[in-house]
Short mmCIF file of C-alpha atoms and ligand atoms in Angstrom, two decimals:
data_model
loop_
_atom_site.label_atom_id
_atom_site.label_comp_id
_atom_site.label_asym_id
_atom_site.label_seq_id
_atom_site.Cartn_x
_atom_site.Cartn_y
_atom_site.Cartn_z
CA UNK A 1 -104.48 4.12 57.32
CA UNK A 2 -103.52 0.44 57.96
CA UNK A 3 -101.84 -0.01 61.38
CA UNK A 4 -98.72 -1.48 59.71
CA UNK A 5 -98.19 1.73 57.71
CA UNK A 6 -98.15 4.00 60.76
CA UNK A 7 -94.72 5.40 61.59
CA UNK A 8 -93.15 3.69 58.58
CA UNK A 9 -90.88 6.56 57.60
CA UNK A 10 -89.96 7.60 61.12
CA UNK A 11 -89.01 4.07 62.08
CA UNK A 12 -86.97 3.58 58.91
CA UNK A 13 -85.06 6.80 59.60
CA UNK A 14 -84.36 5.88 63.22
CA UNK A 15 -83.15 2.42 62.22
CA UNK A 16 -80.88 3.69 59.43
CA UNK A 17 -79.11 6.42 61.38
CA UNK A 18 -75.91 4.62 62.31
CA UNK A 19 -75.18 4.14 58.62
CA UNK A 20 -75.64 7.80 57.67
CA UNK A 21 -73.32 8.83 60.53
CA UNK A 22 -70.44 7.57 58.37
CA UNK A 23 -71.22 10.17 55.71
CA UNK A 24 -71.51 12.88 58.35
CA UNK A 25 -67.98 12.12 59.55
CA UNK A 26 -66.68 12.11 55.97
CA UNK A 27 -68.26 15.54 55.42
CA UNK A 28 -66.26 16.99 58.31
CA UNK A 29 -63.01 15.32 57.21
CA UNK A 30 -63.41 16.74 53.69
CA UNK A 31 -63.89 20.25 55.07
CA UNK A 32 -61.14 20.24 57.68
CA UNK A 33 -59.30 23.27 56.27
CA UNK A 34 -62.44 25.39 56.23
CA UNK A 35 -63.30 24.30 59.80
CA UNK A 36 -59.83 25.03 61.17
CA UNK A 37 -59.81 28.44 59.50
CA UNK A 38 -63.31 29.24 60.81
CA UNK A 39 -62.26 28.55 64.41
CA UNK A 40 -58.81 30.18 64.16
CA UNK A 41 -58.66 33.16 66.48
CA UNK A 42 -58.37 36.61 64.91
CA UNK A 43 -55.37 38.74 66.05
CA UNK A 44 -57.77 41.04 67.90
CA UNK A 45 -58.80 38.29 70.31
CA UNK A 46 -61.12 35.46 71.19
CA UNK A 47 -64.52 35.22 69.46
CA UNK A 48 -67.53 33.77 71.19
CA UNK A 49 -69.32 30.90 69.42
CA UNK A 50 -73.12 30.87 69.33
CA UNK A 51 -74.93 27.69 68.34
CA UNK A 52 -78.52 28.47 67.36
CA UNK A 53 -81.61 26.65 66.08
CA UNK A 54 -85.31 26.01 66.72
CA UNK A 55 -87.10 22.99 68.19
CA UNK A 56 -84.93 19.89 67.87
CA UNK A 57 -82.19 22.03 66.40
CA UNK A 58 -82.16 24.22 69.52
CA UNK A 59 -81.90 21.07 71.67
CA UNK A 60 -78.98 20.15 69.44
CA UNK A 61 -77.45 23.59 70.03
CA UNK A 62 -77.55 23.05 73.81
CA UNK A 63 -75.58 19.80 73.61
CA UNK A 64 -73.30 21.30 70.95
CA UNK A 65 -72.28 24.23 73.16
CA UNK A 66 -71.59 22.01 76.19
CA UNK A 67 -69.59 19.60 74.04
CA UNK A 68 -67.56 22.39 72.45
CA UNK A 69 -66.81 24.00 75.79
CA UNK A 70 -65.57 20.69 77.15
CA UNK A 71 -63.54 19.46 74.17
CA UNK A 72 -62.24 22.72 72.69
CA UNK A 73 -62.30 24.87 75.82
CA UNK A 74 -63.80 27.72 73.85
CA UNK A 75 -66.44 30.15 74.98
CA UNK A 76 -69.64 28.76 73.39
CA UNK A 77 -73.30 29.09 74.19
CA UNK A 78 -76.66 28.02 72.79
CA UNK A 79 -79.56 30.33 71.97
CA UNK A 80 -82.93 29.78 70.33
CA UNK A 81 -82.79 31.51 66.93
CA UNK A 82 -85.58 33.93 67.80
CA UNK A 83 -83.47 35.42 70.63
CA UNK A 84 -80.76 36.41 68.14
CA UNK A 85 -82.96 38.97 66.38
CA UNK A 86 -85.52 39.71 69.12
CA UNK A 87 -83.09 40.45 71.97
CA UNK A 88 -79.70 40.95 70.26
CA UNK A 89 -78.43 43.45 72.86
CA UNK A 90 -78.67 40.75 75.50
CA UNK A 91 -76.32 38.60 73.40
CA UNK A 92 -73.87 40.71 71.42
CA UNK A 93 -71.38 43.33 72.60
CA UNK A 94 -70.47 45.97 70.00
CA UNK A 95 -66.70 45.60 70.60
CA UNK A 96 -66.74 41.83 70.28
CA UNK A 97 -66.32 39.23 67.54
CA UNK A 98 -68.63 36.21 67.24
CA UNK A 99 -69.09 33.00 65.29
CA UNK A 100 -72.67 32.07 64.50
CA UNK A 101 -73.41 28.38 63.89
CA UNK A 102 -77.05 28.02 62.79
CA UNK A 103 -78.31 24.44 62.94
CA UNK A 104 -81.34 23.43 60.89
CA UNK A 105 -82.31 20.17 59.21
CA UNK A 106 -84.27 22.00 56.50
CA UNK A 107 -82.17 25.15 56.36
CA UNK A 108 -85.47 26.97 55.80
CA UNK A 109 -86.94 27.59 59.26
CA UNK A 110 -87.87 31.28 59.40
CA UNK A 111 -86.27 32.14 62.74
CA UNK A 112 -82.99 30.42 61.82
CA UNK A 113 -82.82 32.40 58.56
CA UNK A 114 -83.80 35.66 60.33
CA UNK A 115 -81.10 35.05 62.95
CA UNK A 116 -78.48 34.62 60.23
CA UNK A 117 -79.74 37.74 58.40
CA UNK A 118 -79.54 39.78 61.62
CA UNK A 119 -76.06 38.47 62.38
CA UNK A 120 -74.71 39.22 58.91
CA UNK A 121 -76.08 42.75 58.93
CA UNK A 122 -75.25 43.78 62.49
CA UNK A 123 -72.55 41.67 64.13
CA UNK A 124 -68.81 41.30 63.51
CA UNK A 125 -67.95 37.70 62.69
CA UNK A 126 -68.50 34.75 60.38
CA UNK A 127 -71.18 32.10 60.12
CA UNK A 128 -71.14 28.36 59.48
CA UNK A 129 -74.48 26.63 58.77
CA UNK A 130 -75.06 22.93 59.48
CA UNK A 131 -78.01 21.49 57.59
CA UNK A 132 -79.13 18.52 55.48
CA UNK A 133 -79.96 20.55 52.35
CA UNK A 134 -77.22 22.28 50.35
CA UNK A 135 -79.59 24.47 48.34
CA UNK A 136 -81.48 25.76 51.37
CA UNK A 137 -81.49 29.50 52.17
CA UNK A 138 -79.35 28.93 55.26
CA UNK A 139 -76.71 26.94 53.37
CA UNK A 140 -76.60 29.51 50.58
CA UNK A 141 -76.48 32.61 52.78
CA UNK A 142 -73.98 31.50 55.45
CA UNK A 143 -70.29 32.24 54.98
CA UNK A 144 -69.57 28.50 55.24
CA UNK A 145 -71.64 25.32 55.33
CA UNK A 146 -71.48 21.64 56.28
CA UNK A 147 -74.18 19.50 54.74
CA UNK A 148 -75.29 16.10 56.06
CA UNK A 149 -76.86 15.17 52.71
CA UNK A 150 -77.53 11.50 53.47
CA UNK A 151 -79.43 12.42 56.64
CA UNK A 152 -82.38 14.10 54.87
CA UNK A 153 -85.75 12.96 56.18
CA UNK A 154 -89.21 12.26 54.89
CA UNK A 155 -90.64 12.42 58.42
CA UNK A 156 -91.84 15.54 60.16
CA UNK A 157 -89.92 14.74 63.34
CA UNK A 158 -86.13 14.89 63.39
CA UNK A 159 -84.31 11.68 64.29
CA UNK A 160 -81.31 10.71 62.18
CA UNK A 161 -80.76 14.33 61.09
CA UNK A 162 -80.43 15.27 64.78
CA UNK A 163 -77.76 12.67 65.56
CA UNK A 164 -75.89 13.25 62.28
CA UNK A 165 -75.61 17.00 62.82
CA UNK A 166 -74.55 16.40 66.43
CA UNK A 167 -71.88 13.98 65.26
CA UNK A 168 -70.60 16.62 62.80
CA UNK A 169 -70.30 19.05 65.71
CA UNK A 170 -68.45 16.48 67.82
CA UNK A 171 -66.12 15.82 64.88
CA UNK A 172 -65.51 19.57 64.42
CA UNK A 173 -64.64 19.84 68.12
CA UNK A 174 -62.16 16.96 67.87
CA UNK A 175 -60.55 18.61 64.85
CA UNK A 176 -60.26 22.06 66.39
CA UNK A 177 -58.86 20.61 69.62
CA UNK A 178 -56.57 18.19 67.70
CA UNK A 179 -57.92 15.55 70.06
CA UNK A 180 -56.81 12.27 68.52
CA UNK A 181 -58.38 10.08 71.20
CA UNK A 182 -61.78 11.76 70.81
CA UNK A 183 -61.51 11.40 67.01
CA UNK A 184 -60.95 7.66 67.40
CA UNK A 185 -63.93 7.37 69.74
CA UNK A 186 -66.18 9.08 67.17
CA UNK A 187 -65.03 6.67 64.45
CA UNK A 188 -66.40 3.78 66.54
CA UNK A 189 -69.91 5.23 66.82
CA UNK A 190 -71.48 3.87 63.62
CA UNK A 191 -70.70 0.29 64.48
CA UNK A 192 -71.75 0.78 68.10
CA UNK A 193 -74.94 2.54 66.97
CA UNK A 194 -75.92 -0.41 64.78
CA UNK A 195 -75.49 -2.71 67.78
CA UNK A 196 -77.48 -0.47 70.15
CA UNK A 197 -80.36 -0.34 67.66
CA UNK A 198 -80.34 -4.11 67.09
CA UNK A 199 -80.13 -4.82 70.84
CA UNK A 200 -82.73 -2.31 72.01
CA UNK A 201 -85.47 -2.26 69.37
CA UNK A 202 -87.59 -5.04 70.86
CA UNK A 203 -86.92 -3.92 74.45
CA UNK A 204 -87.99 -0.28 73.82
CA UNK A 205 -91.19 -1.60 72.22
CA UNK A 206 -91.85 -3.78 75.26
CA UNK A 207 -91.36 -0.83 77.65
CA UNK A 208 -93.55 1.42 75.48
CA UNK A 209 -96.37 -1.13 75.49
CA UNK A 210 -96.26 -1.32 79.30
CA UNK A 211 -95.82 2.42 79.92
CA UNK A 212 -98.00 3.91 77.19
CA UNK A 213 -100.30 5.67 79.68
CA UNK A 214 -97.56 7.01 81.96
CA UNK A 215 -96.52 10.57 82.61
CA UNK A 216 -92.98 10.99 81.21
CA UNK A 217 -90.13 12.91 82.82
CA UNK A 218 -86.70 13.10 81.18
CA UNK A 219 -83.54 13.93 83.12
CA UNK A 220 -80.01 14.70 81.97
CA UNK A 221 -76.91 16.61 83.09
CA UNK A 222 -74.09 18.30 81.13
CA UNK A 223 -74.18 17.24 77.45
CA UNK A 224 -77.15 15.00 78.28
CA UNK A 225 -79.40 17.92 79.21
CA UNK A 226 -80.02 18.93 75.55
CA UNK A 227 -80.51 15.25 74.72
CA UNK A 228 -83.06 14.89 77.53
CA UNK A 229 -84.98 17.83 76.00
CA UNK A 230 -84.82 16.22 72.57
CA UNK A 231 -85.99 12.86 73.96
CA UNK A 232 -88.85 14.61 75.69
CA UNK A 233 -89.78 16.48 72.49
CA UNK A 234 -89.93 13.17 70.60
CA UNK A 235 -92.62 11.94 73.02
CA UNK A 236 -94.60 15.17 72.60
CA UNK A 237 -94.36 15.19 68.80
CA UNK A 238 -94.88 11.50 68.12
CA UNK A 239 -97.05 10.25 70.99
CA UNK A 240 -98.93 13.57 71.43
CA UNK A 241 -98.69 13.48 75.19
CA UNK A 242 -97.12 15.56 77.94
CA UNK A 243 -93.52 15.09 78.92
CA UNK A 244 -91.21 17.17 81.06
CA UNK A 245 -87.47 17.75 81.19
CA UNK A 246 -85.06 18.74 83.96
CA UNK A 247 -81.45 18.67 84.99
CA UNK A 248 -81.14 15.63 87.26
CA UNK A 249 -80.47 17.46 90.50
CA UNK A 250 -82.86 20.33 89.73
CA UNK A 251 -85.66 17.80 89.89
CA UNK A 252 -85.67 17.68 93.69
CA UNK A 253 -86.17 21.45 93.87
CA UNK A 254 -89.91 21.46 93.33
CA UNK A 255 -90.75 19.29 90.31
CA UNK A 256 -90.48 16.11 92.40
CA UNK A 257 -93.89 17.07 93.83
CA UNK A 258 -95.59 15.85 90.64
CA UNK A 259 -94.11 12.34 90.88
CA UNK A 260 -96.36 9.47 91.84
CA UNK A 261 -97.63 6.15 90.59
CA UNK A 262 -98.08 6.32 86.85
CA UNK A 263 -94.88 8.35 86.36
CA UNK A 264 -91.98 7.01 84.32
CA UNK A 265 -88.71 8.84 85.01
CA UNK A 266 -86.25 8.37 82.15
CA UNK A 267 -82.68 9.22 83.06
CA UNK A 268 -79.82 9.70 80.61
CA UNK A 269 -77.03 8.87 83.03
CA UNK A 270 -73.45 10.11 82.56
CA UNK A 271 -70.46 8.41 84.12
CA UNK A 272 -69.22 11.75 85.46
CA UNK A 273 -72.41 12.41 87.42
CA UNK A 274 -73.85 8.96 88.11
CA UNK A 275 -73.03 8.85 91.84
CA UNK A 276 -75.45 11.76 92.38
CA UNK A 277 -77.92 10.69 89.71
CA UNK A 278 -78.53 7.20 91.04
CA UNK A 279 -79.68 8.59 94.40
CA UNK A 280 -82.38 10.53 92.57
CA UNK A 281 -83.77 7.34 91.03
CA UNK A 282 -84.05 5.96 94.56
CA UNK A 283 -85.93 9.11 95.69
CA UNK A 284 -88.48 8.99 92.84
CA UNK A 285 -89.08 5.24 93.30
CA UNK A 286 -89.85 5.88 96.97
CA UNK A 287 -92.64 8.14 95.71
CA UNK A 288 -94.12 5.47 93.46
CA UNK A 289 -92.50 6.29 90.09
CA UNK A 290 -90.93 3.73 87.80
CA UNK A 291 -87.54 4.35 86.19
CA UNK A 292 -85.91 3.76 82.82
CA UNK A 293 -82.15 4.09 83.25
CA UNK A 294 -80.01 4.56 80.14
CA UNK A 295 -76.32 4.43 80.96
CA UNK A 296 -72.92 3.15 79.93
CA UNK A 297 -72.83 0.38 82.56
CA UNK A 298 -74.81 0.04 85.76
CA UNK A 299 -73.20 -0.86 89.07
CA UNK A 300 -75.27 -2.91 91.53
CA UNK A 301 -76.87 0.12 93.14
CA UNK A 302 -77.90 1.72 89.83
CA UNK A 303 -79.23 -1.62 88.52
CA UNK A 304 -81.37 -1.95 91.67
CA UNK A 305 -82.92 1.48 91.03
CA UNK A 306 -83.88 0.64 87.42
CA UNK A 307 -87.30 -0.79 86.59
CA UNK A 308 -86.01 -0.84 83.02
CA UNK A 309 -82.31 -0.77 82.21
CA UNK A 310 -80.47 -0.02 78.97
CA UNK A 311 -76.69 -0.41 79.17
CA UNK A 312 -74.78 0.89 76.17
CA UNK A 313 -71.48 -0.85 76.98
CA UNK A 314 -69.71 1.35 74.43
CA UNK A 315 -66.37 1.80 76.16
CA UNK A 316 -66.56 5.50 75.16
CA UNK A 317 -66.31 8.69 77.22
CA UNK A 318 -69.42 10.69 78.19
CA UNK A 319 -68.83 13.30 75.47
CA UNK A 320 -68.33 10.73 72.69
CA UNK A 321 -71.05 8.25 73.71
CA UNK A 322 -73.85 10.83 73.83
CA UNK A 323 -75.50 10.20 70.42
CA UNK A 324 -75.94 6.50 71.29
CA UNK A 325 -78.70 7.40 73.78
CA UNK A 326 -80.83 8.93 71.04
CA UNK A 327 -81.86 5.82 69.03
CA UNK A 328 -83.06 4.37 72.35
CA UNK A 329 -85.28 7.33 73.28
CA UNK A 330 -86.41 7.85 69.66
CA UNK A 331 -87.48 4.19 69.40
CA UNK A 332 -89.21 4.47 72.76
CA UNK A 333 -91.14 7.57 71.56
CA UNK A 334 -92.05 5.94 68.26
CA UNK A 335 -93.35 2.77 69.92
CA UNK A 336 -95.17 4.77 72.60
CA UNK A 337 -96.95 6.64 69.78
CA UNK A 338 -97.91 3.38 68.07
CA UNK A 339 -99.08 1.87 71.38
CA UNK A 340 -101.30 4.92 71.89
CA UNK A 341 -102.76 4.59 68.38
CA UNK A 342 -100.93 7.67 67.00
CA UNK A 343 -99.08 7.88 63.71
CA UNK A 344 -95.50 9.13 64.32
CA UNK A 345 -95.22 10.08 60.63
CA UNK A 346 -98.04 12.60 60.96
CA UNK A 347 -97.79 14.53 64.23
CA UNK A 348 -100.74 16.75 65.06
CA UNK A 349 -100.34 20.52 64.35
CA UNK A 350 -96.82 20.07 62.95
CA UNK A 351 -95.13 20.44 59.60
CA UNK A 352 -91.58 19.61 58.54
CA UNK A 353 -90.66 23.28 58.33
CA UNK A 354 -92.07 26.11 60.39
CA UNK A 355 -92.35 29.35 58.42
CA UNK A 356 -93.70 32.52 59.97
C1 LIG B 1 -86.82 22.61 63.36
C2 LIG B 1 -88.20 22.11 63.75
C3 LIG B 1 -88.19 20.65 64.15
C4 LIG B 1 -89.58 20.14 64.46
C5 LIG B 1 -90.57 20.42 63.33
C6 LIG B 1 -90.47 21.85 62.90
O1 LIG B 1 -86.55 22.38 62.04
O2 LIG B 1 -88.64 22.90 64.84
O3 LIG B 1 -87.40 20.47 65.30
O4 LIG B 1 -89.56 18.75 64.67
O5 LIG B 1 -90.38 19.57 62.29
O6 LIG B 1 -89.09 22.28 62.68
P1 LIG B 1 -85.17 22.71 61.32
O7 LIG B 1 -84.91 24.17 61.46
O8 LIG B 1 -84.13 21.89 61.98
O9 LIG B 1 -85.42 22.31 59.88
#
């Protein structure tokens, strides 16, 4: 394959994501009555919300649950789809009501479909599937569905489908909480996303060229923890190399032992936690690591701790800004793959849909 053809589809999908976010927001607005009814409490009490998925879609579920808990103040959690049918008694109480929200780009992944089947047969509550394909088994079987049609992908790895489905979840949260300010923040994301991509494309390529042989460690707190996992997975899938993921402050509790020269620590910094997070960058640099800091805006101390610095300058809150970090880490993974001679469009041992 000619070098120029490698990663063609993946790159095109990363670069086009801010545009398809607009359709994702429209999809939520058009379904507002269904969404409000789905989250309305039954007279017999509060239902717990379970976000579920596999791979990238499970990473999405982690950020979705944290976002929902913060914005809507509802009792949500994230579980890998396999846990729903393999260990249901650890999740569901017989006297309780639940909402299941399966997330799946394809809507065909076996465990996601099995989780929905188990839920519909054994648990009291309704389901709402979020996917990119309206005729998929998940979309057809669930009680309700939201479809990010424009975010379909040719690539094996998820990029724009991930951010579009996350944006739909953020928009659902803003609707359910009647949070006008959050809704306005989400409306600004497409334009801001286009700017982040234009500003950071060349820089992420430059960092990838320099750091292609490094060991990668991704850190995130709160809603950024699921995103750190997703960023780390992009490196594994596209660049076929090891990467690790931790909560920022967990990293000192053992994992810091593996840091040394040749380590790149990539931190997805939140405003709410940055006072603690910036001290960690200082600790890992003392041990020889280099740092890529992705944040809203760096103060002097944070800027000093960054070997590479991406400032998003969005003006948005932590819970609205989150999807803007993803084009940066996706581009970095894609260019790392290309720098290592891999083809991001054809990851080793992987297919678009996993069926068991
Ligand atoms: C989930 C998933 C992807 C992964 C690969 C296999 O797919 O695990 O995260 O990159 O392509 O499938 P889906 O359930 O979201 O379609």
